[in-house]
Short mmCIF file of C-alpha atoms in Angstrom, two decimals:
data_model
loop_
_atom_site.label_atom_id
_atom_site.label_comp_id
_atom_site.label_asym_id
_atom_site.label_seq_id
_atom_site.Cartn_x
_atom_site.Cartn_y
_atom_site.Cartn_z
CA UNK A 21 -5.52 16.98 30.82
CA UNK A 22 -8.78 16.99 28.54
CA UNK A 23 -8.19 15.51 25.07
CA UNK A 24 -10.63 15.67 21.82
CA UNK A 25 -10.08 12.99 19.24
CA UNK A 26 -11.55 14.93 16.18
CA UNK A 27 -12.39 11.70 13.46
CA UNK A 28 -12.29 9.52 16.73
CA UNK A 29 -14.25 7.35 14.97
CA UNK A 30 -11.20 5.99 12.11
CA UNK A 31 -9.09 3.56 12.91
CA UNK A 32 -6.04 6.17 13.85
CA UNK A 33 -8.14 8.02 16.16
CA UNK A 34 -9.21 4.66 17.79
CA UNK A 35 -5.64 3.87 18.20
CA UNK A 36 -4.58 7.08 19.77
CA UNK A 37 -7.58 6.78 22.33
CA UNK A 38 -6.56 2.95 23.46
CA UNK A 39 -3.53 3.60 24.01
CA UNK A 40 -4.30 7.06 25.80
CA UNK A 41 -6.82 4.82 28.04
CA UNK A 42 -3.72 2.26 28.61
CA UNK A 43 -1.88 4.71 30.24
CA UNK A 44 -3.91 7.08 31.80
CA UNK A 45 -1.36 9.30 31.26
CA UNK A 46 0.26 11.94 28.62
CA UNK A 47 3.32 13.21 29.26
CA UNK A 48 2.99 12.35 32.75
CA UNK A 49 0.19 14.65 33.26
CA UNK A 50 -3.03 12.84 34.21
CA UNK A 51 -6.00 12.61 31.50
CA UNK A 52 -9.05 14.25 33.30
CA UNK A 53 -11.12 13.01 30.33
CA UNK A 54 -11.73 12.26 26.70
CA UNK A 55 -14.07 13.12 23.76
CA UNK A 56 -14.14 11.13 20.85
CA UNK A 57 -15.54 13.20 18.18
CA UNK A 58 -17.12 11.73 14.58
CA UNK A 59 -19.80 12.12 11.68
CA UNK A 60 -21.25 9.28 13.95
CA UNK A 61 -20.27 9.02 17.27
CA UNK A 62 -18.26 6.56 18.17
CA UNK A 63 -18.27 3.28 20.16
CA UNK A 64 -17.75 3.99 23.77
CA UNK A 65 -14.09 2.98 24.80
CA UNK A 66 -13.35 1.53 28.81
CA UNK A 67 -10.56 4.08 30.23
CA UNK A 68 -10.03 5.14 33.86
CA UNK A 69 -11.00 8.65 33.01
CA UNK A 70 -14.41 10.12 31.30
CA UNK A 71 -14.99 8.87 27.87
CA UNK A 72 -17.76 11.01 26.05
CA UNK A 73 -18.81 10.27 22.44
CA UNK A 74 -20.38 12.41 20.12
CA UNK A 75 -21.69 12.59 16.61
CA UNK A 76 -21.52 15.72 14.54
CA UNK A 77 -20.59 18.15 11.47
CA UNK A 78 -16.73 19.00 11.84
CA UNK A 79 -17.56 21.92 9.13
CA UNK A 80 -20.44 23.36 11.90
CA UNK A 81 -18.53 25.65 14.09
CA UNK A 82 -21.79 24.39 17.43
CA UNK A 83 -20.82 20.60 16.70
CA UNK A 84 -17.26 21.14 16.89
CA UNK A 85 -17.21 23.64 19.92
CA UNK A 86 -19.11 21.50 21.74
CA UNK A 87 -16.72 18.46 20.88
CA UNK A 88 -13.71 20.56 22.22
CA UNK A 89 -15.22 21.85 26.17
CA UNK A 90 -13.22 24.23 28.38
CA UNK A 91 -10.23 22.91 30.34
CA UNK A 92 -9.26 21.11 26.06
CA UNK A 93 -5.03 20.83 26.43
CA UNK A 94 -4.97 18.54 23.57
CA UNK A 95 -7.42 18.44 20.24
CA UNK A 96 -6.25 15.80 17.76
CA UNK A 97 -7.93 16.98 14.42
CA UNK A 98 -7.78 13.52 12.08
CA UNK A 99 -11.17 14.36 10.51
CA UNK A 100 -10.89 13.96 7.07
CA UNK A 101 -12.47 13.06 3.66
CA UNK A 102 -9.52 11.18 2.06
CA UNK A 103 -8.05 11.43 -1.48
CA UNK A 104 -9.91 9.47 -4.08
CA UNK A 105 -13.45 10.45 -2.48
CA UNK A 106 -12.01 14.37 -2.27
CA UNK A 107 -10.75 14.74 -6.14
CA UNK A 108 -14.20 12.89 -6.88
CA UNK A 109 -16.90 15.50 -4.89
CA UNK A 110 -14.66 18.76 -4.42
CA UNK A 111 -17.48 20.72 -2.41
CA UNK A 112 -17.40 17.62 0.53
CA UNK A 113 -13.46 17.63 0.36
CA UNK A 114 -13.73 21.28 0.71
CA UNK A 115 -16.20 21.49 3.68
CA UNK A 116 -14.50 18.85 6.13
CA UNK A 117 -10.60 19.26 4.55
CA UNK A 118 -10.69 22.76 4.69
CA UNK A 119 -13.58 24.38 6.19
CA UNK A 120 -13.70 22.23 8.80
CA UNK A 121 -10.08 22.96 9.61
CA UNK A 122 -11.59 26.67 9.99
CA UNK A 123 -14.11 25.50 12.40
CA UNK A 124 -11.61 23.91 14.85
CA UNK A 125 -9.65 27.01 14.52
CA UNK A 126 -12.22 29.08 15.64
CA UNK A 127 -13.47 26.49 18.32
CA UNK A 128 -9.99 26.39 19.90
CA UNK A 129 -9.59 30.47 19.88
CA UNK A 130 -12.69 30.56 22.94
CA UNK A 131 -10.51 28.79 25.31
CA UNK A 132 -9.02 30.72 27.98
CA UNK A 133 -5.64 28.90 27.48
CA UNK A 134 -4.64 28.13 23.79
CA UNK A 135 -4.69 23.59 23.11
CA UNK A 136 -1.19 22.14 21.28
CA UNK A 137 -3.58 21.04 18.29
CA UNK A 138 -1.89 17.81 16.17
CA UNK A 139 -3.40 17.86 12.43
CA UNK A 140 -2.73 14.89 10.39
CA UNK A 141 -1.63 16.47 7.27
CA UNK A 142 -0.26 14.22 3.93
CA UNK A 143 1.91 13.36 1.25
CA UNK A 144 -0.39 14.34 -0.90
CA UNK A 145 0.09 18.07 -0.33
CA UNK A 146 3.70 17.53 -2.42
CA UNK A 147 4.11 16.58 -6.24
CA UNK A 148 7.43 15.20 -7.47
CA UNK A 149 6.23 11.75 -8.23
CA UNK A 150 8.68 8.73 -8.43
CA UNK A 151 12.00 10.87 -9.04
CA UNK A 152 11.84 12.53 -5.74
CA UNK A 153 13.49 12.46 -3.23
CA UNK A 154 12.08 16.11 -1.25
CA UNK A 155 14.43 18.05 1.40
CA UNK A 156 12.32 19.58 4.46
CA UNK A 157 12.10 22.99 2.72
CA UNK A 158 10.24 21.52 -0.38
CA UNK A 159 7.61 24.02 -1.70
CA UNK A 160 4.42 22.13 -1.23
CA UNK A 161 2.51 21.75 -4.77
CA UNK A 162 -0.10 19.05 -4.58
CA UNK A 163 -1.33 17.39 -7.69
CA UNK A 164 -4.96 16.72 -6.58
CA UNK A 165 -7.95 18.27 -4.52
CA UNK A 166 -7.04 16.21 -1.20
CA UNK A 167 -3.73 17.46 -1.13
CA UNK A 168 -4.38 20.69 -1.68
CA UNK A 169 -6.88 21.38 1.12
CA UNK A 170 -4.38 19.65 3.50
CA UNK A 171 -1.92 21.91 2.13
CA UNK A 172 -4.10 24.92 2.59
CA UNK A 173 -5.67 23.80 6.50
CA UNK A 174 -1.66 23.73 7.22
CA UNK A 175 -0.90 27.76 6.01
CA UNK A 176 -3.93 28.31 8.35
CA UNK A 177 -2.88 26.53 11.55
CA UNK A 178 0.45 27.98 11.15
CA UNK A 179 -0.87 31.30 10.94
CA UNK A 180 -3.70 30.31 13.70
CA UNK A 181 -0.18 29.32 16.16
CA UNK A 182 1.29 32.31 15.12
CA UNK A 183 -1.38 34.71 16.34
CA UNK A 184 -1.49 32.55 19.81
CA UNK A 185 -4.85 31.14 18.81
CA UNK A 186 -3.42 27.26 19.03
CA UNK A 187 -0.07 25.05 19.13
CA UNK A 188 -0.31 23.21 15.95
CA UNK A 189 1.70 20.67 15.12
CA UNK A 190 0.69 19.29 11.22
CA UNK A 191 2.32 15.65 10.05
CA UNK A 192 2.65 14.84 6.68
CA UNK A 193 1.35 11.05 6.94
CA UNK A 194 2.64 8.61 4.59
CA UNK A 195 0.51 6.29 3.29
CA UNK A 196 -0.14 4.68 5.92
CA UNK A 197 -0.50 0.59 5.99
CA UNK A 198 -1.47 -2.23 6.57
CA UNK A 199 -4.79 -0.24 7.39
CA UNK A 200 -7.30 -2.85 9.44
CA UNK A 201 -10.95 -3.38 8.29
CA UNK A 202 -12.37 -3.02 5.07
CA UNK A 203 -10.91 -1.17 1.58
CA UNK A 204 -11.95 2.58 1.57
CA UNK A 205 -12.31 5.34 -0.31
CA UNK A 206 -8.42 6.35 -0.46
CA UNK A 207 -6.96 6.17 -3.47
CA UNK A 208 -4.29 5.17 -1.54
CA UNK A 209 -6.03 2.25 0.01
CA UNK A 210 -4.62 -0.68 -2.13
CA UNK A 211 -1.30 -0.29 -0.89
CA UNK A 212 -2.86 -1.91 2.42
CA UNK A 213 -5.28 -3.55 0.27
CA UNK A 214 -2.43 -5.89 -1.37
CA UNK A 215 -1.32 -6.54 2.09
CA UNK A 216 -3.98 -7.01 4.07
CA UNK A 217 -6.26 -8.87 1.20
CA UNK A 218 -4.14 -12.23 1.00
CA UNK A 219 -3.44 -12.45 4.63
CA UNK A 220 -7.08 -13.14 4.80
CA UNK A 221 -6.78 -15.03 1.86
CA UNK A 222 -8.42 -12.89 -0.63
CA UNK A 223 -8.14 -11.61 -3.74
CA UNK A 224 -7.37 -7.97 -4.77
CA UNK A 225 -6.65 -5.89 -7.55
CA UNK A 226 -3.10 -4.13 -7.87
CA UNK A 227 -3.60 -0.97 -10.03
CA UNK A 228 0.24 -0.09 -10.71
CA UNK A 229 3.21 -1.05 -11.53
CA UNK A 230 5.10 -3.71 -9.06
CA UNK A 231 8.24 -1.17 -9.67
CA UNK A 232 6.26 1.95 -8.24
CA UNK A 233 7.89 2.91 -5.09
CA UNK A 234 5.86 4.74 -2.31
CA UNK A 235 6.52 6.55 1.04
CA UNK A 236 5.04 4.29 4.22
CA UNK A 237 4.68 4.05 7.78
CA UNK A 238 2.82 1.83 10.20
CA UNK A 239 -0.08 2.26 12.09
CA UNK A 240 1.96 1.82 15.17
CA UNK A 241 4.51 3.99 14.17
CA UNK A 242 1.72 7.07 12.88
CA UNK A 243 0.59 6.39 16.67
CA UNK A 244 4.03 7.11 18.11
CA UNK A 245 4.56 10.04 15.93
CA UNK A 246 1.29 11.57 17.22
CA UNK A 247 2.09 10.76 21.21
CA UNK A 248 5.56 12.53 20.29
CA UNK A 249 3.82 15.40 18.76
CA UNK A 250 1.59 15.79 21.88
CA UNK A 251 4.06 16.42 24.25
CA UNK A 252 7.46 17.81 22.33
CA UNK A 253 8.82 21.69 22.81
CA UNK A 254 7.17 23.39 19.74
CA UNK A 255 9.62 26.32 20.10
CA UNK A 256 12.09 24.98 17.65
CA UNK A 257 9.73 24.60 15.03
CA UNK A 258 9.16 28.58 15.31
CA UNK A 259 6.54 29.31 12.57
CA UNK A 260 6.96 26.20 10.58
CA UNK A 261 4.73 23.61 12.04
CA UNK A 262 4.68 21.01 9.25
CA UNK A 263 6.94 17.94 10.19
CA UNK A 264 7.54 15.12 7.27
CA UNK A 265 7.83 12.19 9.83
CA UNK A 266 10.79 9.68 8.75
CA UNK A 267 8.83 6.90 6.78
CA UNK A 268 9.85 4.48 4.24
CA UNK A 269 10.67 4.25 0.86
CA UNK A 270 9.36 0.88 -0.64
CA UNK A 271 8.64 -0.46 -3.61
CA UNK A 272 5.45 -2.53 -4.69
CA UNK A 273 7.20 -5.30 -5.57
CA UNK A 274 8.99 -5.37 -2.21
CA UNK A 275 6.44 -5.30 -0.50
CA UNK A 276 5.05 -8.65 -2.07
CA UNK A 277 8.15 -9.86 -1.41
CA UNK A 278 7.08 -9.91 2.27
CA UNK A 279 3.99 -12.37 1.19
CA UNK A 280 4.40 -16.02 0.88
CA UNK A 281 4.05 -17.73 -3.10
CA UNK A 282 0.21 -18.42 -2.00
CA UNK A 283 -0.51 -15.25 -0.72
CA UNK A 284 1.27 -12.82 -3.67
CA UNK A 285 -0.73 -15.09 -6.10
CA UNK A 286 -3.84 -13.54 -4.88
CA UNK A 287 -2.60 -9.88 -6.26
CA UNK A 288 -3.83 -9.31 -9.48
CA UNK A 289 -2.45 -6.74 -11.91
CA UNK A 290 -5.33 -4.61 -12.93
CA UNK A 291 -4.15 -1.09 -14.17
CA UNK A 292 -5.96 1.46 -12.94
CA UNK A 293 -4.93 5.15 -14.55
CA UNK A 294 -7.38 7.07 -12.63
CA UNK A 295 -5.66 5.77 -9.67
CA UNK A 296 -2.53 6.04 -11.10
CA UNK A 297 -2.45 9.35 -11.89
CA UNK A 298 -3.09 10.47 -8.43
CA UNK A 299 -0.74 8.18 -6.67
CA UNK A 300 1.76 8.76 -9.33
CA UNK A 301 2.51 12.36 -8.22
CA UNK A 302 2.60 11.78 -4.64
CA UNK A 303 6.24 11.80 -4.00
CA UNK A 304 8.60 8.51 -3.35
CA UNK A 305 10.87 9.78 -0.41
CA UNK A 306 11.41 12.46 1.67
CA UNK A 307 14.81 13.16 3.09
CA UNK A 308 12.66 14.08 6.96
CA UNK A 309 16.19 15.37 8.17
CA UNK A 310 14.11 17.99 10.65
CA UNK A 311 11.97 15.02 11.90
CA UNK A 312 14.80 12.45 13.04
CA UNK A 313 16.70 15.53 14.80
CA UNK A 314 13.45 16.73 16.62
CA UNK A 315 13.41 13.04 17.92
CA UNK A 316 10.36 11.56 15.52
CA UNK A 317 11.31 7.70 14.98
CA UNK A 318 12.18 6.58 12.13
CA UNK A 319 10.07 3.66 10.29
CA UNK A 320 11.10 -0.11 10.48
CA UNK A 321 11.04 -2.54 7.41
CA UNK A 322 7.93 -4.30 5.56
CA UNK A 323 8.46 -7.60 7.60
CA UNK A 324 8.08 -5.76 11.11
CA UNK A 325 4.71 -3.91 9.67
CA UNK A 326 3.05 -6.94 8.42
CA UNK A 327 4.48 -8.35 11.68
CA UNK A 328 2.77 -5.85 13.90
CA UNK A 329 -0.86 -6.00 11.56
CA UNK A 330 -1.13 -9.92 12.38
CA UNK A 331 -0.09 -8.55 16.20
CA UNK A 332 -2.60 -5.77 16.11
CA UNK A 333 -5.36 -6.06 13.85
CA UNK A 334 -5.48 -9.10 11.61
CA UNK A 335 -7.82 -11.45 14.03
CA UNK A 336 -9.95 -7.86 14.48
CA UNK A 337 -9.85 -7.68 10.70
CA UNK A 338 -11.02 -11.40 10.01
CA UNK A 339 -13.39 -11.11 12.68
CA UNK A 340 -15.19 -7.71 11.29
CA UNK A 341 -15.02 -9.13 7.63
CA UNK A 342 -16.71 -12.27 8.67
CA UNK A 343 -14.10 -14.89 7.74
#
């Protein structure tokens, strides 16, 4: 099978692609060979099959054909331009979020035999803020820019399935943490941030409330759902191809509770309502009934995700930081 890793570059995309070289293997079926796709092309990656990297506009219909070559079973569209930095410059959210979606569309419809396409989609394309609690059948009505192009690339992937052009498959991410590496521009990011931050014994701001409760999952676990999405039966999602993956409900404060004294003194309360008022409509739970039955694992508790960062990524983390 030939795979494209579209924002094969971020730290997800990276993830997929090790553990794609680790096997060799999706769904039994042999990978043939690999393109990692990014605004700059990414670091080459060892793996018993091709590995070709390549820099490029996601929003240019040449770059992204050329990313996704004849023979593509599998494109894994990640490429993004996340929350805080799409509310802040609408045009760039709206050229990679949306248009860009519109490019891989129309790169996918040349192949002779349509990809399953996996588009990382977000919480951020619901409101409800902290009172909710959201069934699968919740209307999507995003409070910000970020969530509403995700929102909008999923209406046309559905359609795009529908007409045979692709087999999409859009999850909702939760936040997802502890990210490895360095803050970015997510508004999103300091939920890793307070994590990740004192483990390397640094300080870092927190810009809400320690009672504000947020929906989670692990890198690991975003990973799984991804490999799962790859290779499930689509036909039981009919037209509806957005899945709200079963995360986890947490609170701030219980998720300092995973630090030691030391560590959680290095959090400092800084309100932030700029931040605040974009996180605060995300919703706080979803129920993700549809998920768990379609065989989508659930997440496991703070302790096991901080556990699996120091695994992972907190040595990488130290290391690229330079402490």
């Amino acid at each position: 099978m030939q795979i494209t890793i579209l924002g094969g570059g971020g730290f997800l995309g990276r993830k997929f692609a090790e553990r794609l070289a680790a096997q060799g293997h999706l769904g039994g079926a042999p990978v043939t060979g690999l393109v990692l796709f990014d605004l700059a092309a990414p670091k080459p990656l060892a793996a018993p099959f091709p590995v070709t990297c390549l820099g490029g506009d996601v929003a240019s219909l040449a770059d992204v054909s050329a990313a996704i070559p004849p023979g593509t079973g599998l494109v894994v569209h990640l490429a993004a331009v996340v929350s805080a930095a799409a509310e802040a410059d609408f045009d760039l959210g709206m050229r990679v979020n949306l248009h860009g979606t519109l490019a891989v569309i129309e790169a996918c419809r040349k192949l002779d035999t349509p990809p399953r396409l996996l588009f990382t989609s977000s919480v951020a394309s619901f409101g409800g803020g902290q009172s909710a609690l959201l069934p699968d059948d919740a209307r999507q009505v995003p409070t910000n820019s970020y969530g509403a192009q995700k929102a909008a690339a999923e209406l046309l992937l559905q359609d795009a399935s529908r007409k045979g052009f692709l087999d999409a498959v859009s999850i909702r991410l939760p936040t997802v943490i502890v990210r490895p590496g360095r803050p970015n521009k997510a508004a999103s990011s300091f939920f890793s941030a307070i994590l990740r931050e004192p483990l390397l014994g640094l300080k870092t701001p927190l810009p809400v409330e320690d009672a504000f409760r947020v929906w989670v999952c692990s890198p690991r676990r975003a990973v799984d759902w991804l490999f799962h999405a790859a290779v499930m039966d689509t036909a039981p999602l009919g037209v509806d191809r957005g899945i709200n993956p079963p995360g986890l409900a947490v609170s701030v404060g219980e998720m300092l509770a995973a630090l030691s004294t030391a560590e959680r003194a290095l959090v400092k309360r800084e309100p932030d309502p700029a931040i605040a008022a974009i996180v605060g409509g995300w919703p706080a739970e979803f129920a993700a009934t549809r998920a768990r039955a379609l065989g989508f694992a659930p997440q496991e508790g703070v302790p096991e995700i901080l556990a699996a960062f120091r695994a992972d990524d907190l040595e990488a983390t130290r290391a690229d930081r330079g402490l």
